[in-house]
PDB file of C-alpha atoms in Angstrom:
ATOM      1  CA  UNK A  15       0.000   0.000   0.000  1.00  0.00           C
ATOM      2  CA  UNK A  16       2.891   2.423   0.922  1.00  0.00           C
ATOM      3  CA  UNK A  17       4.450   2.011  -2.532  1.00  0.00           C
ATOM      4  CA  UNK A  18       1.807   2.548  -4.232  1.00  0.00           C
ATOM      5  CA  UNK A  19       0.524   5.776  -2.848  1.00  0.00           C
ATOM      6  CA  UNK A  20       4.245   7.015  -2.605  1.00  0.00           C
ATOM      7  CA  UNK A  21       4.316   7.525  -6.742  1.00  0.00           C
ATOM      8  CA  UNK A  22       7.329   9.442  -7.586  1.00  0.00           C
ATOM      9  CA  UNK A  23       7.342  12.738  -9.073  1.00  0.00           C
ATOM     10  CA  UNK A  24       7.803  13.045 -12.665  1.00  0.00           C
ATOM     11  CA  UNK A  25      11.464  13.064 -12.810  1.00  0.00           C
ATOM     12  CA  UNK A  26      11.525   9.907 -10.478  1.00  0.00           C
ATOM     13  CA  UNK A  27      12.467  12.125  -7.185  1.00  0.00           C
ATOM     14  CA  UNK A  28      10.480  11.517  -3.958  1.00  0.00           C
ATOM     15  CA  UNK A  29       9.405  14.219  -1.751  1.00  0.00           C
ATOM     16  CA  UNK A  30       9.952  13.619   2.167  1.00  0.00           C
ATOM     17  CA  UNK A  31       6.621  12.526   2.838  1.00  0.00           C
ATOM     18  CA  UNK A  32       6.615   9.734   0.045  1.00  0.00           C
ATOM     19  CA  UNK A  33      10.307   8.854   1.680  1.00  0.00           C
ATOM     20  CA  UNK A  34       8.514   7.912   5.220  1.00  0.00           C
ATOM     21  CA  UNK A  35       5.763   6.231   2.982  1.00  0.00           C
ATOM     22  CA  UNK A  36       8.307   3.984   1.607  1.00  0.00           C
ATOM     23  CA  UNK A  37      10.821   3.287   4.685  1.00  0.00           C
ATOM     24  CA  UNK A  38       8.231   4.092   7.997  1.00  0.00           C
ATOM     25  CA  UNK A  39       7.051   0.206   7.416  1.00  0.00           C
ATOM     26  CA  UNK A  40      10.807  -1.030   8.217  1.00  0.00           C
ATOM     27  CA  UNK A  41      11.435   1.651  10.535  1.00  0.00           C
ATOM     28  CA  UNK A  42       8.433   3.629  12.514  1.00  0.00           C
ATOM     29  CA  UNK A  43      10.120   5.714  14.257  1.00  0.00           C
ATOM     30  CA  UNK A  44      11.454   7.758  11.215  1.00  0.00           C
ATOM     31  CA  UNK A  45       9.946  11.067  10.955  1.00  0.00           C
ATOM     32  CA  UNK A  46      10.537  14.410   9.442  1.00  0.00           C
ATOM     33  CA  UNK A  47      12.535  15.541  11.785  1.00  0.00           C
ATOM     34  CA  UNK A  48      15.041  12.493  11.829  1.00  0.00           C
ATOM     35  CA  UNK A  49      15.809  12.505   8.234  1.00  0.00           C
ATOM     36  CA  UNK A  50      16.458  16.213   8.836  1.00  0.00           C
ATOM     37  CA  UNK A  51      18.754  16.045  11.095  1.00  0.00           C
ATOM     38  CA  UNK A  52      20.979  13.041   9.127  1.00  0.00           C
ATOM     39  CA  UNK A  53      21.160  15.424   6.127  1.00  0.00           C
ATOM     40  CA  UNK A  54      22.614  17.914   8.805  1.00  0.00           C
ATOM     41  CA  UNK A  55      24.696  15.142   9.776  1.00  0.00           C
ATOM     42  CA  UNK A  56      25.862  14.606   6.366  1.00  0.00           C
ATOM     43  CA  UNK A  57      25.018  11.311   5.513  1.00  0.00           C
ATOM     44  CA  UNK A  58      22.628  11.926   3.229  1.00  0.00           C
ATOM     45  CA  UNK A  59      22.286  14.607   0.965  1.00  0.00           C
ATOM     46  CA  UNK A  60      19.096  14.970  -1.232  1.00  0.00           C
ATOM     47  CA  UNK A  61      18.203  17.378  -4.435  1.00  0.00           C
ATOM     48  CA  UNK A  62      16.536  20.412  -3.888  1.00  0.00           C
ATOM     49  CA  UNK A  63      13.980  22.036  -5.912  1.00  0.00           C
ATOM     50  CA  UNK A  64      14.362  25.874  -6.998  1.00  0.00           C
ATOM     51  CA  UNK A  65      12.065  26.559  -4.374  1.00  0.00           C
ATOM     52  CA  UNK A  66      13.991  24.711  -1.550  1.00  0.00           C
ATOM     53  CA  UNK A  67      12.103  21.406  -1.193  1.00  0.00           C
ATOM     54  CA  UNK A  68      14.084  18.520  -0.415  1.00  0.00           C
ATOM     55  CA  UNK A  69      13.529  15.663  -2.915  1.00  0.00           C
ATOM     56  CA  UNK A  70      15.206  11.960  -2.664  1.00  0.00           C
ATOM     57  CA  UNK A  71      16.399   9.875  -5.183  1.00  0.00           C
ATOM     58  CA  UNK A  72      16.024   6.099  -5.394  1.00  0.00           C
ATOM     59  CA  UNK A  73      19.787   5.800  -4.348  1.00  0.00           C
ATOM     60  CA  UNK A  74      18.981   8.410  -1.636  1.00  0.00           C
ATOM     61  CA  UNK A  75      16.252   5.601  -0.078  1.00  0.00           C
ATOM     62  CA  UNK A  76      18.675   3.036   0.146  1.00  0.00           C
ATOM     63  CA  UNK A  77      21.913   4.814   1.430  1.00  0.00           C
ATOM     64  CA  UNK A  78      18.713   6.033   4.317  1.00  0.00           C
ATOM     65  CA  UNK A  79      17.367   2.491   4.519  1.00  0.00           C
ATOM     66  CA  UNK A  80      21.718   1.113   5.556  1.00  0.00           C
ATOM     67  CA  UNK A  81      22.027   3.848   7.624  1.00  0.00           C
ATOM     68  CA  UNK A  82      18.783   3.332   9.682  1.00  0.00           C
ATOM     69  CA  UNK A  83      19.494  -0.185   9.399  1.00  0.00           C
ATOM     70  CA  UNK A  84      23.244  -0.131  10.635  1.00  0.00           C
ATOM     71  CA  UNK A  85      22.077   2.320  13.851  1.00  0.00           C
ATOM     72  CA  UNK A  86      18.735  -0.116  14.394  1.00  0.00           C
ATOM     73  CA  UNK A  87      20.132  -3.767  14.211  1.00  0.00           C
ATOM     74  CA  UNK A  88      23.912  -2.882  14.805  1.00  0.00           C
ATOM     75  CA  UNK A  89      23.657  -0.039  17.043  1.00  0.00           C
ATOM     76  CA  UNK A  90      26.518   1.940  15.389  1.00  0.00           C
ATOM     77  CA  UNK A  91      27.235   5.799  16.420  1.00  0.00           C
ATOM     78  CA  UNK A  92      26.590   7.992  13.164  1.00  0.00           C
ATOM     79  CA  UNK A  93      30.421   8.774  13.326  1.00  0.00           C
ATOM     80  CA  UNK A  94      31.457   5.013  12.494  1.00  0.00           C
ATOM     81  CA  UNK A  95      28.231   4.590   9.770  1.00  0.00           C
ATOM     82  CA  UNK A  96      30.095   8.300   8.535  1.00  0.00           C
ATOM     83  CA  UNK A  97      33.045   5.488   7.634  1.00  0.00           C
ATOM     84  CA  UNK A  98      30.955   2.866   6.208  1.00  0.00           C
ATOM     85  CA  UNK A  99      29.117   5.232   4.141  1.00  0.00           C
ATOM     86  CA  UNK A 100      32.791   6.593   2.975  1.00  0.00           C
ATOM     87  CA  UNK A 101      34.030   3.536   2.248  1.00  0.00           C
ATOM     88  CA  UNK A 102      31.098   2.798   0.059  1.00  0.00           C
ATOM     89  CA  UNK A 103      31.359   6.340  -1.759  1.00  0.00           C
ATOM     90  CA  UNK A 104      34.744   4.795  -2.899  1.00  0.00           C
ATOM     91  CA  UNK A 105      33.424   1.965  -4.323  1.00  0.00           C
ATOM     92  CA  UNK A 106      34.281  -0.499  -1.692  1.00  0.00           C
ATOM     93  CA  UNK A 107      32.479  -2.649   0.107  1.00  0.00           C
ATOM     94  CA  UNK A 108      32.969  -2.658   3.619  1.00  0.00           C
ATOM     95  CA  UNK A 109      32.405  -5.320   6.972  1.00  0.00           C
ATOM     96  CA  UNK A 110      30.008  -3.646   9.731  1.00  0.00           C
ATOM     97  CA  UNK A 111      32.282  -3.399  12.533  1.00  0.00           C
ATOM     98  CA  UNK A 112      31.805  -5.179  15.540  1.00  0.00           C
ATOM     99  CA  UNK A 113      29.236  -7.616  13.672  1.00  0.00           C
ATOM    100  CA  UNK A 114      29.572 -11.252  12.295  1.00  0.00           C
ATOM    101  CA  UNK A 115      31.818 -10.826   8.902  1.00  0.00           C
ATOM    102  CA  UNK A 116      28.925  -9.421   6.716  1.00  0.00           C
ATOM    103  CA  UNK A 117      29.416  -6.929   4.247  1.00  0.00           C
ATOM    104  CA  UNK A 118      27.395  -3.507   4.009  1.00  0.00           C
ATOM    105  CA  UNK A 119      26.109  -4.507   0.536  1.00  0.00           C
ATOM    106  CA  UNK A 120      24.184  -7.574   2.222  1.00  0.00           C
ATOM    107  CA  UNK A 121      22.101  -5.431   4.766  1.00  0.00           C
ATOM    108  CA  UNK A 122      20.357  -4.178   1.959  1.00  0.00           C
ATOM    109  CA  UNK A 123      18.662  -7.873   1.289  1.00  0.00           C
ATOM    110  CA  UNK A 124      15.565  -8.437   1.711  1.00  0.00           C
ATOM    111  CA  UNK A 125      14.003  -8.606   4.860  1.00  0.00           C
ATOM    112  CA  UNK A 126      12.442 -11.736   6.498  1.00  0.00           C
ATOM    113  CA  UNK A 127       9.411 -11.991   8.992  1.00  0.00           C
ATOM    114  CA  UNK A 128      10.149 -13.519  12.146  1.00  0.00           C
ATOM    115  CA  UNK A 129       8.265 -16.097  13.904  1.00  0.00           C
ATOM    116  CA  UNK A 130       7.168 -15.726  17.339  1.00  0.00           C
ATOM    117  CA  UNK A 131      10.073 -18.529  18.466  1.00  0.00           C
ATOM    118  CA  UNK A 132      12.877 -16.735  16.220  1.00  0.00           C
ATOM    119  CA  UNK A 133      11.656 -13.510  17.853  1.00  0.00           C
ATOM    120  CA  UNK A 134      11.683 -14.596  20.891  1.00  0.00           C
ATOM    121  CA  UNK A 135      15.557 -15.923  20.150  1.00  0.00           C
ATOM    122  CA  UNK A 136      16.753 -12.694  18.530  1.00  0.00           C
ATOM    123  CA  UNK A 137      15.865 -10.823  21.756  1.00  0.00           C
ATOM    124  CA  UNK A 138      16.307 -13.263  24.772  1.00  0.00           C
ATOM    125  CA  UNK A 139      12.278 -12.865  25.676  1.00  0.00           C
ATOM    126  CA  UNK A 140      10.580 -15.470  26.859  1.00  0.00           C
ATOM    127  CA  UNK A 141       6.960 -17.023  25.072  1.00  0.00           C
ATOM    128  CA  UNK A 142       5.334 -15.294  27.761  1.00  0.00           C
ATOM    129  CA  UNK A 143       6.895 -12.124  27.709  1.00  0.00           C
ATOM    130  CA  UNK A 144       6.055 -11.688  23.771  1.00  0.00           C
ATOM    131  CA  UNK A 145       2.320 -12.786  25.113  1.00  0.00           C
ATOM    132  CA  UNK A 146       1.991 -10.070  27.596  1.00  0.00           C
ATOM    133  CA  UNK A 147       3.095  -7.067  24.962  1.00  0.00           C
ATOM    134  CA  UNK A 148       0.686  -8.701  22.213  1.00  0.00           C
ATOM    135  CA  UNK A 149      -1.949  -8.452  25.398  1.00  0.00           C
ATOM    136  CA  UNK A 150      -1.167  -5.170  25.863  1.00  0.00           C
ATOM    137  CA  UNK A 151      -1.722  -4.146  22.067  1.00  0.00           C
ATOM    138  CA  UNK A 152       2.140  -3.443  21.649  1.00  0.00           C
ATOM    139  CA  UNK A 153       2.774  -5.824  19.245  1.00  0.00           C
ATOM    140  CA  UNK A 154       0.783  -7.135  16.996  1.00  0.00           C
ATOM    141  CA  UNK A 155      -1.332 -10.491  17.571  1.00  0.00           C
ATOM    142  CA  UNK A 156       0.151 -12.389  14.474  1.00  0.00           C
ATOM    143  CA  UNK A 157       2.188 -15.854  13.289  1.00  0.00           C
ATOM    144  CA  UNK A 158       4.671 -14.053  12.064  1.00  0.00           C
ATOM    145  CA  UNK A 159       6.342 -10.449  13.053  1.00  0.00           C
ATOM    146  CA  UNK A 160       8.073  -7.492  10.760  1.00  0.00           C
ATOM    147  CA  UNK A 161      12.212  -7.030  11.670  1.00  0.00           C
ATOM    148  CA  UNK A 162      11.295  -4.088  13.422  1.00  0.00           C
ATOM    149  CA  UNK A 163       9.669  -6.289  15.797  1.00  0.00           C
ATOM    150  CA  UNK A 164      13.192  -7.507  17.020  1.00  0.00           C
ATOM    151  CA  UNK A 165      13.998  -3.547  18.144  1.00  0.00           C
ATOM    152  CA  UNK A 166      10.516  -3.199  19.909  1.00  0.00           C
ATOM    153  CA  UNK A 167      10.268  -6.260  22.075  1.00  0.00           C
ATOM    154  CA  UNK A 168      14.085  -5.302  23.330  1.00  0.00           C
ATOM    155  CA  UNK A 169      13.119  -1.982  24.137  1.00  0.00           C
ATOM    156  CA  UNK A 170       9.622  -3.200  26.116  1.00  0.00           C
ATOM    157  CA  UNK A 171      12.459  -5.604  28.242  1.00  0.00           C
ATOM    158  CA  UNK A 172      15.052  -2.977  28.771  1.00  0.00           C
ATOM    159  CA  UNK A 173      11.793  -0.781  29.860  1.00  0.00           C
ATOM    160  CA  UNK A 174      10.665  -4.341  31.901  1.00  0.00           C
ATOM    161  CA  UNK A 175      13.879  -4.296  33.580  1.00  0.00           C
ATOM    162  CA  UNK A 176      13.567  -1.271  34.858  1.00  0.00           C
ATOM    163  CA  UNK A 177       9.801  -1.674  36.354  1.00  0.00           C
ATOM    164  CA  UNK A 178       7.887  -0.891  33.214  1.00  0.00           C
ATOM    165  CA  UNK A 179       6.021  -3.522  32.435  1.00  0.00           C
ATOM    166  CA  UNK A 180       4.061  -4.141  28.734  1.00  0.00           C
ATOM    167  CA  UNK A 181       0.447  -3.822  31.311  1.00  0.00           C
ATOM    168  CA  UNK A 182       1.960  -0.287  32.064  1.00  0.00           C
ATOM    169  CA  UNK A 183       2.211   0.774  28.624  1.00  0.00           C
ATOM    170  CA  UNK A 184      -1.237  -0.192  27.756  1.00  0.00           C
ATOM    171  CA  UNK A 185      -2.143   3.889  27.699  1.00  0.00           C
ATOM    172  CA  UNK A 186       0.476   4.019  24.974  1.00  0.00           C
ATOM    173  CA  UNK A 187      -1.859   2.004  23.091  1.00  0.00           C
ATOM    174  CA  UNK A 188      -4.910   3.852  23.262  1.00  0.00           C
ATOM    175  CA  UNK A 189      -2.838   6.839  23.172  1.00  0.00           C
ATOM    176  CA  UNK A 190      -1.817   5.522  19.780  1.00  0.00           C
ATOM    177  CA  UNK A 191      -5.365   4.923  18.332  1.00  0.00           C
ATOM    178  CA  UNK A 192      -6.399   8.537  19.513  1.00  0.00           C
ATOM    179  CA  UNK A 193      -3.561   9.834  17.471  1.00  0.00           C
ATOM    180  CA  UNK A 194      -4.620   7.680  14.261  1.00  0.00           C
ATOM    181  CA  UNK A 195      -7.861   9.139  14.360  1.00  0.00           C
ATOM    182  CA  UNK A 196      -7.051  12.804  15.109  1.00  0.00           C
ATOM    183  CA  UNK A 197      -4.541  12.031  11.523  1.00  0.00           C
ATOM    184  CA  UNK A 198      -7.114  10.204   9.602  1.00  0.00           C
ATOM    185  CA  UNK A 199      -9.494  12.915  10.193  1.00  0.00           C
ATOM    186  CA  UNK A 200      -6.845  15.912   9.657  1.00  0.00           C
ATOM    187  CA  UNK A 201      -5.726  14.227   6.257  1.00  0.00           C
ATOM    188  CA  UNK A 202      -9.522  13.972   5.394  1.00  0.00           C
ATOM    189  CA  UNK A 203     -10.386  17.487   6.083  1.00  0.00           C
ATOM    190  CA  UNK A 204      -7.155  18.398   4.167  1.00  0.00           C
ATOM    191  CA  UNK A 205      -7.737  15.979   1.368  1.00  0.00           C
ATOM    192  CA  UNK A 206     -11.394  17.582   0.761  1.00  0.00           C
ATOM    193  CA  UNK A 207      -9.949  21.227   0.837  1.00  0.00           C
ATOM    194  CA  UNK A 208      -7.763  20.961  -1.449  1.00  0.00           C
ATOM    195  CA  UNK A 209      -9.959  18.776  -4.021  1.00  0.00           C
ATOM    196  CA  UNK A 210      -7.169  16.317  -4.218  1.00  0.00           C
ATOM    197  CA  UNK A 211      -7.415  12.371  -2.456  1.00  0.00           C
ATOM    198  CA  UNK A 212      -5.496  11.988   1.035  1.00  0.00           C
ATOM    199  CA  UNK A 213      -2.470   9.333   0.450  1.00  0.00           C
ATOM    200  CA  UNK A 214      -0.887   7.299   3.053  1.00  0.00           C
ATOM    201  CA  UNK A 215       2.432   9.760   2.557  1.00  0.00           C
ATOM    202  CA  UNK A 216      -0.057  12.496   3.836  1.00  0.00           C
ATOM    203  CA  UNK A 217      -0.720  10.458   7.222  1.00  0.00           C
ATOM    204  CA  UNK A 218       2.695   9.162   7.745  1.00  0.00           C
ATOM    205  CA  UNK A 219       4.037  12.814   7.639  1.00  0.00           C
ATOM    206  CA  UNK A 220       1.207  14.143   9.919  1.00  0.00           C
ATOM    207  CA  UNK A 221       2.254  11.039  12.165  1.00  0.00           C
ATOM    208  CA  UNK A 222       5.947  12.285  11.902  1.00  0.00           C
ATOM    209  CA  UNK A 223       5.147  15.799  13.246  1.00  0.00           C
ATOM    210  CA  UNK A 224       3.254  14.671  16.333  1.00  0.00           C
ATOM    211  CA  UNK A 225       6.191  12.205  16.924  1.00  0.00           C
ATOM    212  CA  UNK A 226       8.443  14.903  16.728  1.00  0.00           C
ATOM    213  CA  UNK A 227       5.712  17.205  19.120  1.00  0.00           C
ATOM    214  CA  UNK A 228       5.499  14.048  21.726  1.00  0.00           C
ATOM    215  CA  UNK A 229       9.148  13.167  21.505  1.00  0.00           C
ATOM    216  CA  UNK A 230       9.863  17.211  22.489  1.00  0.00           C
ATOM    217  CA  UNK A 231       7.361  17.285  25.176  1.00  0.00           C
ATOM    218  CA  UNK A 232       8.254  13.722  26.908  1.00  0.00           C
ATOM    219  CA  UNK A 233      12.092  14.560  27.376  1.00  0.00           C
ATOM    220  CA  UNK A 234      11.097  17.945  28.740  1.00  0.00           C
ATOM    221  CA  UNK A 235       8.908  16.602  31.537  1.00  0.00           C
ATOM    222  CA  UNK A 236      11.501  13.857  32.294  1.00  0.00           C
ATOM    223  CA  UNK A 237      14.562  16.684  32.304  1.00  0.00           C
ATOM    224  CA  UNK A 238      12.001  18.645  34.286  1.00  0.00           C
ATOM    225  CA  UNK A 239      12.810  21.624  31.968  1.00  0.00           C
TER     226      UNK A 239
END
């Protein structure tokens, strides 16, 4: 569904909302914001219309898709992905550091799902564990789970660890499914205004902004700024 409504421009460049329609499936908690900033960081550098507006190229989406890959499922600083990405600008094709020998070029296979035992392996949780964050709507109640899956069932037991348990985050949840409404019915009302139909890039950019908005406010309350 994402690929479809993210249908390239003319001259085969995406904007930044069709970018998060194409990558926000592997990796939901790109936003806006985040691809902003690693263009400031200099990993990435996209086009720009004469008018200013960032727009990516097809090799653009998959330098983004190693980069969030390598700081996802490797957990590498941007400084050392800085290297990798410089080693592939000069046409070499370099081992992640600090990983099994595996070659940048082969994190850009495919992706598998997971099932619920191979999930459970890649992330040392136990059966019940996984059962009490499907309970809790946190994952989804399926046979077989997305790669991101592996990143979000480590982060509920680092947060379980620590006295946060997946019955805790429940609110997060609801919280969630307030938020898709409040977009479906702002990219409605903007969809009928401007006479033109609401995509999914529309919602997934209007989901990146209140990311951004929640992500500011949350680390403000827990800095006590």
């Amino acid at each position: 569904m994402a690929g479809a409504a993210a249908r390239p421009l003319s001259n085969g460049l995406l904007s930044i909302g069709q970018v998060l329609a194409r990558l926000q499936d592997d990796f939901s908690d790109l936003s806006p914001s985040k691809l902003r900033f690693l263009e400031e960081q200099g990993l990435v550098t996209p086009e720009r219309t004469k008018s200013g507006y960032r727009k990516f190229s097809q090799a653009h989406i998959e330098r983004l898709r190693l980069i969030l890959t390598l700081q996802r499922d490797h957990y590498l600083p941007l400084k050392v992905i800085a290297e990798v990405l410089d080693e592939l600008d000069q046409g070499r094709d370099p081992i992640i550091p600090g990983a099994a020998p595996r070659s940048a070029s082969s994190i850009l296979a495919p992706k598998r799902v997971l099932s619920s035992d191979e999930l459970c392996r890649s992330t040392g949780a136990s059966v019940r564990f996984l059962g009490e964050a499907i309970a809790a709507g946190l994952l989804p109640a399926a046979e077989v789970f997305p790669h991101d899956a592996v990143a979000q069932l480590t982060a509920l037991l680092r947060l379980a660890e620590r006295g946060i348990t997946p019955r805790h985050l429940r609110s997060l949840r609801v919280a969630a499914e307030r938020e898709a409404e409040l977009i479906t019915h702002a990219v409605s009302t903007r969809g009928l205004k401007s006479g033109t139909p609401a995509g999914a890039e529309d919602a997934l950019e209007f989901a990146g902004y209140l990311d951004t908005v929640r992500s500011g406010v949350l680390r403000r309350r827990v800095s006590g700024a």
